[in-house]
Short mmCIF file of C-alpha atoms and ligand atoms in Angstrom, two decimals:
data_model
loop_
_atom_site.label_atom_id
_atom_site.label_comp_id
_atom_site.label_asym_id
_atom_site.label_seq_id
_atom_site.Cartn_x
_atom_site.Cartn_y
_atom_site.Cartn_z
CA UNK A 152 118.56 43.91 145.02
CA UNK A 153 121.00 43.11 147.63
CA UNK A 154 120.83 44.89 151.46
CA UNK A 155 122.76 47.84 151.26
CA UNK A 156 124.73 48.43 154.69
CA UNK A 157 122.19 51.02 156.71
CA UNK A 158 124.24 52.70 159.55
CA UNK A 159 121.74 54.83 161.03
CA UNK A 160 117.93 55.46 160.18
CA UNK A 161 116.64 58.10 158.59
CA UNK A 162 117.47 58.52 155.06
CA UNK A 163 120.41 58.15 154.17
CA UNK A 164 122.90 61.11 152.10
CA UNK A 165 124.31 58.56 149.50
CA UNK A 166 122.51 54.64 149.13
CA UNK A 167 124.72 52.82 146.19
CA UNK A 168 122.93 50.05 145.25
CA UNK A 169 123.85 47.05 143.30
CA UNK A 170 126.48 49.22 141.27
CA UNK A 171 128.84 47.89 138.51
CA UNK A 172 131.30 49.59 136.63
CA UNK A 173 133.17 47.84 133.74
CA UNK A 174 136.70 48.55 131.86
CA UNK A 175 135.74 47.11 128.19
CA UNK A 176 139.34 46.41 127.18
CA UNK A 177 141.20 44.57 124.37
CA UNK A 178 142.03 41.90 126.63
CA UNK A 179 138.75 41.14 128.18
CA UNK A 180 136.00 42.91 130.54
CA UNK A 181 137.44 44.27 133.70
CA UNK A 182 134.39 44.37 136.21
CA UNK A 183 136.42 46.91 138.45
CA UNK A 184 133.03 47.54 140.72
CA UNK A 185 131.10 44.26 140.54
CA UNK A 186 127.51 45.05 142.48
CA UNK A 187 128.13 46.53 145.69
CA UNK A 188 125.88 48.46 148.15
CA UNK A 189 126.33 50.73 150.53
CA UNK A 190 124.36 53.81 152.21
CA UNK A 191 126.20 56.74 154.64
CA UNK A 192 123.76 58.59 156.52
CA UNK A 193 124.26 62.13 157.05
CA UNK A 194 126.79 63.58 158.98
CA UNK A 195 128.66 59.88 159.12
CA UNK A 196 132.21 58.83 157.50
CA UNK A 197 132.25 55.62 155.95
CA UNK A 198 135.59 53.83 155.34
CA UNK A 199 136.02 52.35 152.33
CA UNK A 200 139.02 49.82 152.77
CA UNK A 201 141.34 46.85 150.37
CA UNK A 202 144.58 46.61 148.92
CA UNK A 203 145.26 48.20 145.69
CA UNK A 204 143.46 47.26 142.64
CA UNK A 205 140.36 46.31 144.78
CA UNK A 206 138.69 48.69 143.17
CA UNK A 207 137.73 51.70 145.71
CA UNK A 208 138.89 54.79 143.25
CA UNK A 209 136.88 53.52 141.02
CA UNK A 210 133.89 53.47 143.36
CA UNK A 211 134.45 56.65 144.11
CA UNK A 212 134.96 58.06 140.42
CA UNK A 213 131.52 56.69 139.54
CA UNK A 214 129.61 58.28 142.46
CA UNK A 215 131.39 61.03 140.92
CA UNK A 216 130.44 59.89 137.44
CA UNK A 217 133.55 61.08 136.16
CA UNK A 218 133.94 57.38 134.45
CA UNK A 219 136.29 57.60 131.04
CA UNK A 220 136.28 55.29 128.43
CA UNK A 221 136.76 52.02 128.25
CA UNK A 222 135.09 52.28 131.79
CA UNK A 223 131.49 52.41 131.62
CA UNK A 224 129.01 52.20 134.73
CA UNK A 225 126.44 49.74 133.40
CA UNK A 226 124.45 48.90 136.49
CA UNK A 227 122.80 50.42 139.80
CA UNK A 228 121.90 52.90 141.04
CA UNK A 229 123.41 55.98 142.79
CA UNK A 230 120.94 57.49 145.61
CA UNK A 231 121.60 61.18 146.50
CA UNK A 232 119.28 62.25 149.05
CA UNK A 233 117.11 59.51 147.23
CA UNK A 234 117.87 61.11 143.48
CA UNK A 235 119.43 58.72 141.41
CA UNK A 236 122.84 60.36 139.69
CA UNK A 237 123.14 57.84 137.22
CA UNK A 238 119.81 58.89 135.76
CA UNK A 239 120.42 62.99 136.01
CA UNK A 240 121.80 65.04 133.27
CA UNK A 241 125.09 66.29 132.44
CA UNK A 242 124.75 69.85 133.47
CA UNK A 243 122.52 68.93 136.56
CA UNK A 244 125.14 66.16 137.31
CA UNK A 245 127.85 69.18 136.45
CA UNK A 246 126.21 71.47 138.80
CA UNK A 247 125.98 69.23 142.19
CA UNK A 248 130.05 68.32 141.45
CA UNK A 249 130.30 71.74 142.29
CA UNK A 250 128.37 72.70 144.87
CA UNK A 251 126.86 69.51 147.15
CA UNK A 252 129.41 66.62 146.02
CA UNK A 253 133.03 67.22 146.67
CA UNK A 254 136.07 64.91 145.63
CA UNK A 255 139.54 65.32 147.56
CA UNK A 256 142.64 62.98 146.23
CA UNK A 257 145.87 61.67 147.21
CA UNK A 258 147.18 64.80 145.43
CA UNK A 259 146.55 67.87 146.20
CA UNK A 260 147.67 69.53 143.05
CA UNK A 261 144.81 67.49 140.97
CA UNK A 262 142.60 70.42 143.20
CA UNK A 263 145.03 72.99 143.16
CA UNK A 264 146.61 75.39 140.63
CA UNK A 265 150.26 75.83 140.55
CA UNK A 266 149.81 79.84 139.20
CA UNK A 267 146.99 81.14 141.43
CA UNK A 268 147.24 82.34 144.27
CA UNK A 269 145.05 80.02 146.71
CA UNK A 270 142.63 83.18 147.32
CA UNK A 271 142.12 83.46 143.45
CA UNK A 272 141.40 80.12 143.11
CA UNK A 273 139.03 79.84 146.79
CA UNK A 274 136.88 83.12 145.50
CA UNK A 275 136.01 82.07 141.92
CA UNK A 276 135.09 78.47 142.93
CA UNK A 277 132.55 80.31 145.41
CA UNK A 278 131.51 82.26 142.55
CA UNK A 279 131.05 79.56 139.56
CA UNK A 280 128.40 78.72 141.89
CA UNK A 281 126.64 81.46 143.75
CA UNK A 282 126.34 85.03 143.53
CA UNK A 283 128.09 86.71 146.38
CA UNK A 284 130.03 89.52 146.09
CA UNK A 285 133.84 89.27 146.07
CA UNK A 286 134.41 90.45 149.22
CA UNK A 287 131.84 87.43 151.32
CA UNK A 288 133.36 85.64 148.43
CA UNK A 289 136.86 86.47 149.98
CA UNK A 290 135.15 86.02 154.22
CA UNK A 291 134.20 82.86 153.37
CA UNK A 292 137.21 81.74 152.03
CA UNK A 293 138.88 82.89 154.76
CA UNK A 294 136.87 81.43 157.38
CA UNK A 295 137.08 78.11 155.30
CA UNK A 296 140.62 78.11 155.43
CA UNK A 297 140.73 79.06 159.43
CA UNK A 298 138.14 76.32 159.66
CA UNK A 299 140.59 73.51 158.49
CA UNK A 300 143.58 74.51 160.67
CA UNK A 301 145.27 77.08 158.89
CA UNK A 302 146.99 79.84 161.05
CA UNK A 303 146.77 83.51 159.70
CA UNK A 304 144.49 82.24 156.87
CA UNK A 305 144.53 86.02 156.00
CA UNK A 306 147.83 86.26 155.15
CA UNK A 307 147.76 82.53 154.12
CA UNK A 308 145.27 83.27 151.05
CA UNK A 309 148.02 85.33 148.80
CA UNK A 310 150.29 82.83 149.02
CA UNK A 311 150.63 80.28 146.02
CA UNK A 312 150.25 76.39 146.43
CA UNK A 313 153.73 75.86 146.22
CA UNK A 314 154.30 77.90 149.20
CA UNK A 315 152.52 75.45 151.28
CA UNK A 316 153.99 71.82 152.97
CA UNK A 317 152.28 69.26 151.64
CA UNK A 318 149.94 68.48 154.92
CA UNK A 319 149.08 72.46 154.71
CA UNK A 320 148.20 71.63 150.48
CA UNK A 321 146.09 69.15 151.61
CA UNK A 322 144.18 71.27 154.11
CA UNK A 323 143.43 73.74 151.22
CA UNK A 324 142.29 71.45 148.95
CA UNK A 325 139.89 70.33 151.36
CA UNK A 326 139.13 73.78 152.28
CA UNK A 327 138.02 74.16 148.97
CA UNK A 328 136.47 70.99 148.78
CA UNK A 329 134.08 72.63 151.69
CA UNK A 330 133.60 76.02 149.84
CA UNK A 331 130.08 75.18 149.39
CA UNK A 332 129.09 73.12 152.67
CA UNK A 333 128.66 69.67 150.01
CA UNK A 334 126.74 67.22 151.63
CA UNK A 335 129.00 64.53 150.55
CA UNK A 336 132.55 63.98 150.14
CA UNK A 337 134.16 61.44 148.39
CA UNK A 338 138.05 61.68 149.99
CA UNK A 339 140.58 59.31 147.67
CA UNK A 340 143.39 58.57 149.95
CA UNK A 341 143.95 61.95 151.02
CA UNK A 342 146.38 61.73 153.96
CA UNK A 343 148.43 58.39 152.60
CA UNK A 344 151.41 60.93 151.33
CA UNK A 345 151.84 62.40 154.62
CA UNK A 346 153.41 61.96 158.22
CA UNK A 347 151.85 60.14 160.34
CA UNK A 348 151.26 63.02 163.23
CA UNK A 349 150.34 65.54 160.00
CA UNK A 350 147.47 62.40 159.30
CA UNK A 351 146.32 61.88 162.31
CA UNK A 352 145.69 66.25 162.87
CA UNK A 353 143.69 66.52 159.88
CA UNK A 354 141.81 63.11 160.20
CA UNK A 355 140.52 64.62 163.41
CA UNK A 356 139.36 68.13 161.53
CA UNK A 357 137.58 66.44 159.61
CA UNK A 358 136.27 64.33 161.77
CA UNK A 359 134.91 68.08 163.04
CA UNK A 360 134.20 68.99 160.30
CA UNK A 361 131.64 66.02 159.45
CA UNK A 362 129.54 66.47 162.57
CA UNK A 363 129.75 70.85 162.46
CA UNK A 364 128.28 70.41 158.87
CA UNK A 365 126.64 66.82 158.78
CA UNK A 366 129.14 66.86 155.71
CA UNK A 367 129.04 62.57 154.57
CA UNK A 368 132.41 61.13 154.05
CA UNK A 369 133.11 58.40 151.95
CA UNK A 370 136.82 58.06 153.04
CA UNK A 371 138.81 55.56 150.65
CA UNK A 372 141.91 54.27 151.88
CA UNK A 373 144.32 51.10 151.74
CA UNK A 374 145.17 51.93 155.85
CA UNK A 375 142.54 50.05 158.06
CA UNK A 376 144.25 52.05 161.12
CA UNK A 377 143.06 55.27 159.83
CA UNK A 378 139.73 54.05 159.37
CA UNK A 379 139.24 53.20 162.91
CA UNK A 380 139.78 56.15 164.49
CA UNK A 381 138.22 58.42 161.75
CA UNK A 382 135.19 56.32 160.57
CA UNK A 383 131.39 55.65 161.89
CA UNK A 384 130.96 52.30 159.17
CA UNK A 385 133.63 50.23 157.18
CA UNK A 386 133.27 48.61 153.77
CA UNK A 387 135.72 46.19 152.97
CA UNK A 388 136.78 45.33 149.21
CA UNK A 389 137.79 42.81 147.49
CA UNK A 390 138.45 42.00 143.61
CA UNK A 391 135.78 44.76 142.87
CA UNK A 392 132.97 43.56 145.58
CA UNK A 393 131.96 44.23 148.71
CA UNK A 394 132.97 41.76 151.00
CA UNK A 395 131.91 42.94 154.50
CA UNK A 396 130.43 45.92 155.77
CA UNK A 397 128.61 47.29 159.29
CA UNK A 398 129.76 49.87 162.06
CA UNK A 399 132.93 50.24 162.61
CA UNK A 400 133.00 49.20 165.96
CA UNK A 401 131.47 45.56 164.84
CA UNK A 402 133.61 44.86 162.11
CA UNK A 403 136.80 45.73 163.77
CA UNK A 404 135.92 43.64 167.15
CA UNK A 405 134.23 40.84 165.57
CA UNK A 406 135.63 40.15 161.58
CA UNK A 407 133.28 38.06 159.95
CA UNK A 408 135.13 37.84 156.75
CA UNK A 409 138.71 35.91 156.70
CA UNK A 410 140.20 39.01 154.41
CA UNK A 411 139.09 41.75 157.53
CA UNK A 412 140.38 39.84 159.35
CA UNK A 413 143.59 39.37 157.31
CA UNK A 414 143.70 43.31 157.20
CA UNK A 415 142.85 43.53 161.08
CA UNK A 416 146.01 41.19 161.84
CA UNK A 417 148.31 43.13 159.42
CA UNK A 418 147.77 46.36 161.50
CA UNK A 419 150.88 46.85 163.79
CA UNK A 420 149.17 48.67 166.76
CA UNK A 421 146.45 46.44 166.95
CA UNK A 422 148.58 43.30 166.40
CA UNK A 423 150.84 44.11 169.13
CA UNK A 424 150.43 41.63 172.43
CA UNK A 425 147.63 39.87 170.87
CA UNK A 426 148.07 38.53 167.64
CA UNK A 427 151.80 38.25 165.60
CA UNK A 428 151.40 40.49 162.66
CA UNK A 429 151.11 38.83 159.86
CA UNK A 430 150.38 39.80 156.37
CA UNK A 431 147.92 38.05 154.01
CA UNK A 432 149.63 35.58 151.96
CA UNK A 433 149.29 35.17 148.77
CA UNK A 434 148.64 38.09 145.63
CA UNK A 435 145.06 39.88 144.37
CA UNK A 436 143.72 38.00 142.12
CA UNK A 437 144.26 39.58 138.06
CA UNK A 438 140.26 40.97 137.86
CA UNK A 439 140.70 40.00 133.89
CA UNK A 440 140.95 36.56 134.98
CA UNK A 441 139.35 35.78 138.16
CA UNK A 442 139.44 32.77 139.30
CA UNK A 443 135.50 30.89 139.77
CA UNK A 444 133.78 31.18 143.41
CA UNK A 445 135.29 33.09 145.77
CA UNK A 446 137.83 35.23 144.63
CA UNK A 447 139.76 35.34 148.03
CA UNK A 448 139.92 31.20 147.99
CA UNK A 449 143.86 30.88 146.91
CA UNK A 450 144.86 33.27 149.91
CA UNK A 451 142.10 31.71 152.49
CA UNK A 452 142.61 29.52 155.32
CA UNK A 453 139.21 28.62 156.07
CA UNK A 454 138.53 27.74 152.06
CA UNK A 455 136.86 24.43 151.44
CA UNK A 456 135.26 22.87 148.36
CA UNK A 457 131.87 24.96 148.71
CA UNK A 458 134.27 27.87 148.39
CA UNK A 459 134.59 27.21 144.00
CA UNK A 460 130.89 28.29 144.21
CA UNK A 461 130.48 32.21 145.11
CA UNK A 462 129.32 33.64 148.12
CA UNK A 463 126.23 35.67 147.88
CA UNK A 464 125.56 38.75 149.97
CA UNK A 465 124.22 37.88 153.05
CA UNK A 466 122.95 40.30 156.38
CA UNK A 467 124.04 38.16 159.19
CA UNK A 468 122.78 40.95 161.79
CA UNK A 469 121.22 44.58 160.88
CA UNK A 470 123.27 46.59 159.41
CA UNK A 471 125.67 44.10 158.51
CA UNK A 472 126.29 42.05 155.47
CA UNK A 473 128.73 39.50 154.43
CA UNK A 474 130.21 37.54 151.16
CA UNK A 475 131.46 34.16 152.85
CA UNK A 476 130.24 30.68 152.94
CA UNK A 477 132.30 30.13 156.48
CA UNK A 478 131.89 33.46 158.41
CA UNK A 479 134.50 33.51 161.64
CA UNK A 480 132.27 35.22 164.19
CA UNK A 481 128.45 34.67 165.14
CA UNK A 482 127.08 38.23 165.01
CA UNK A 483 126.07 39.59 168.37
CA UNK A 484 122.38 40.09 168.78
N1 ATP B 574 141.49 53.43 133.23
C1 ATP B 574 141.51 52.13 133.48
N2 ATP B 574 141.58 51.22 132.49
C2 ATP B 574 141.58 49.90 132.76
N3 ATP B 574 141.51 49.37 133.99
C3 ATP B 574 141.43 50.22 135.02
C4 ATP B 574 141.43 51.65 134.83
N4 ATP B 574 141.35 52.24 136.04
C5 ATP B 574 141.31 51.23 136.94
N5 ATP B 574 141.34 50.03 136.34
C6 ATP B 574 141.32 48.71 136.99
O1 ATP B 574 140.19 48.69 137.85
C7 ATP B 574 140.50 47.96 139.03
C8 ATP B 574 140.17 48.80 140.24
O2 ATP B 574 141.04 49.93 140.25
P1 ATP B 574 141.01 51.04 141.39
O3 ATP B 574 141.83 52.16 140.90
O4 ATP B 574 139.61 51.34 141.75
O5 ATP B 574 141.70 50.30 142.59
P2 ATP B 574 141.99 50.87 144.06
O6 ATP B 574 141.29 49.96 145.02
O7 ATP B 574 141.66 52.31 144.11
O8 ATP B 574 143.56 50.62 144.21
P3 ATP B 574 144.70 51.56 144.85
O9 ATP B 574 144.69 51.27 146.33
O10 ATP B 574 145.96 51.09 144.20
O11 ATP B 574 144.39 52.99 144.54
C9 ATP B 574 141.97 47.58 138.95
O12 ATP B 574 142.07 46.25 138.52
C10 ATP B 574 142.50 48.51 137.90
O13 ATP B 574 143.57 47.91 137.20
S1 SF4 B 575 133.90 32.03 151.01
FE1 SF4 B 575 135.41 30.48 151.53
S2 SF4 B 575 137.28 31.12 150.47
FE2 SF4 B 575 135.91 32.87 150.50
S3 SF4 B 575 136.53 34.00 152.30
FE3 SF4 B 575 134.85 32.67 152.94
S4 SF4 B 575 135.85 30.81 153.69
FE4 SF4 B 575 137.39 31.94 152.53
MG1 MG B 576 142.78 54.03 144.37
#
């Protein structure tokens, strides 16, 4: 089993280990999640980071375990406070989807019902779950709503979603998402729809919200720049694996990989004065059809012939770990 990236000791919340999800279509297996490892410790966000079709919703759907066919999750394991998911039952798995594992998605609406008012909707998730009266019910959502920014969240409940702006949608759906203090979040690209000012508020609740609670955050985005204010640890994907991981603050200073650091250079703020931006040349490889070795070799500068073999996992430093034959950096000891 390969090193998962440890971030802090102590157990952690989630530990994925070695897992691989598969999309048995017509045309051919799609290994959309091809063994990767991580573990967020509690109370820590961990970005989760590549361009589209890298396979990060996917990820995060299968820590969910809300996998359709033709997917199917046919390898690893899934540690919750060292309780493997993939081996609990339906209603147990049911039950902890709706009390200590959240989701939160691009779209609000997935969360939200268009013809309930948002109190409706706040009070009977509380009480699917636990048995409260209405009335703490109601508190609670109240408070939850106050807690994520909301002005006059008593007023603010009888409204309907529609009656919201989108950033304000957002902050209820994570507001519900928190209902029931979850130890874990798994957040899909939840701020990529809005404003950049609108982003960078909420980013920094929940930011407040993580430590308050010691709520995890797996936080899934395309957007390296949000990670790196928001996050404790970065994952970076690639064609379904895991290609480099560690704190945030390693990763971003010292890219071991040539794709982070293809991301790194493609972010405007950080380009500015010290590298031209520059976007990573080249197209993501089709994950019917991937090419042999390393699948970022067609787009790499540093590729040579032992790159047609594929990189295994490696831990060039603690908490770090690496899928490259020709690594940029030396870690720092
Ligand atoms: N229902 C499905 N059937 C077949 N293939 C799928 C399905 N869902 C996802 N895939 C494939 O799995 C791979 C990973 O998809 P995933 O949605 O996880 O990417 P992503 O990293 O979240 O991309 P994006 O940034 O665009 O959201 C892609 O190649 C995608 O085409
Ligand atoms: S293994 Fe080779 S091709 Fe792949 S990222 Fe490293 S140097 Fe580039
Ligand atoms: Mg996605």
């Amino acid at each position: 089993m390969n090193a998962p990236a440890q971030i802090r000791t102590g157990a952690p919340t989630l530990d994925v280990r070695g897992l691989r999800t598969t999309f048995h279509l017509h045309a051919g297996q799609l290994r959309a999640v091809d063994d990767v490892s991580f573990s967020v410790g509690r109370g820590q966000i961990m970005g989760l980071v590549g361009e589209s079709g890298s396979g990060k919703s996917i990820t995060g759907f299968s820590i969910m375990r809300l996998i359709d066919r033709p997917g199917r999750i046919d390898g690893g394991e899934i540690l919750f406070h060292g309780r493997d998911l993939l081996q609990i039952s339906d209603r147990d798995m049911r039950q902890l989807r709706g009390t200590k594992i959240a989701m939160i998605l691009q779209d609000p609406m997935m969360t939200l019902n268009p013809v309930l008012r948002v109190e409706t909707q706040m009070i009977e998730t509380i009480l699917a779950h636990e048995k409260v009266s209405r009335r703490e019910a109601w508190e609670r959502s109240r408070d939850a709503l106050g807690l994520v920014g909301i002005a006059s969240p008593e007023e603010r409940l009888r409204a309907y979603p529609h009656q919201f702006s989108g950033g304000m949608r957002q902050r209820v759906a994570i507001a519900i998402a928190m209902l029931h203090r979850p130890d874990l979040i798994i957040a899909d690209e939840p701020t990529t729809a809005l404003d950049v000012t609108i982003q960078a508020q909420i980013l920094s609740e929940v930011q407040q919200l993580a430590r308050n609670f010691d709520t995890s955050f797996v936080w899934i985005t395309h957007d390296l720049s949000i990670i790196a204010g928001l996050a404790d640890s970065i994952a970076v994907m690639y064609a379904g694996k895991i290609v480099e991981s560690g704190t945030i603050d390693e990763v971003l200073d010292q890219p071991m990989h040539p794709y982070t650091m293809g991301l790194i250079d493609s972010i405007p703020s950080r380009s500015e004065g010290r590298r031209r931006l520059k976007q990573i040349p080249g197209m993501t490889p089709n994950m019917l059809n991937l090419p042999a070795g390393c699948p970022f070799r067609s787009r790499c500068a540093h590729a040579t012939s032992v790159c047609q073999h594929t990189p295994r996992l490696t831990a060039p430093s603690p908490g770090r770990t690496l899928r490259c034959f020709h690594p940029l950096a030396e870690p720092v000891s």
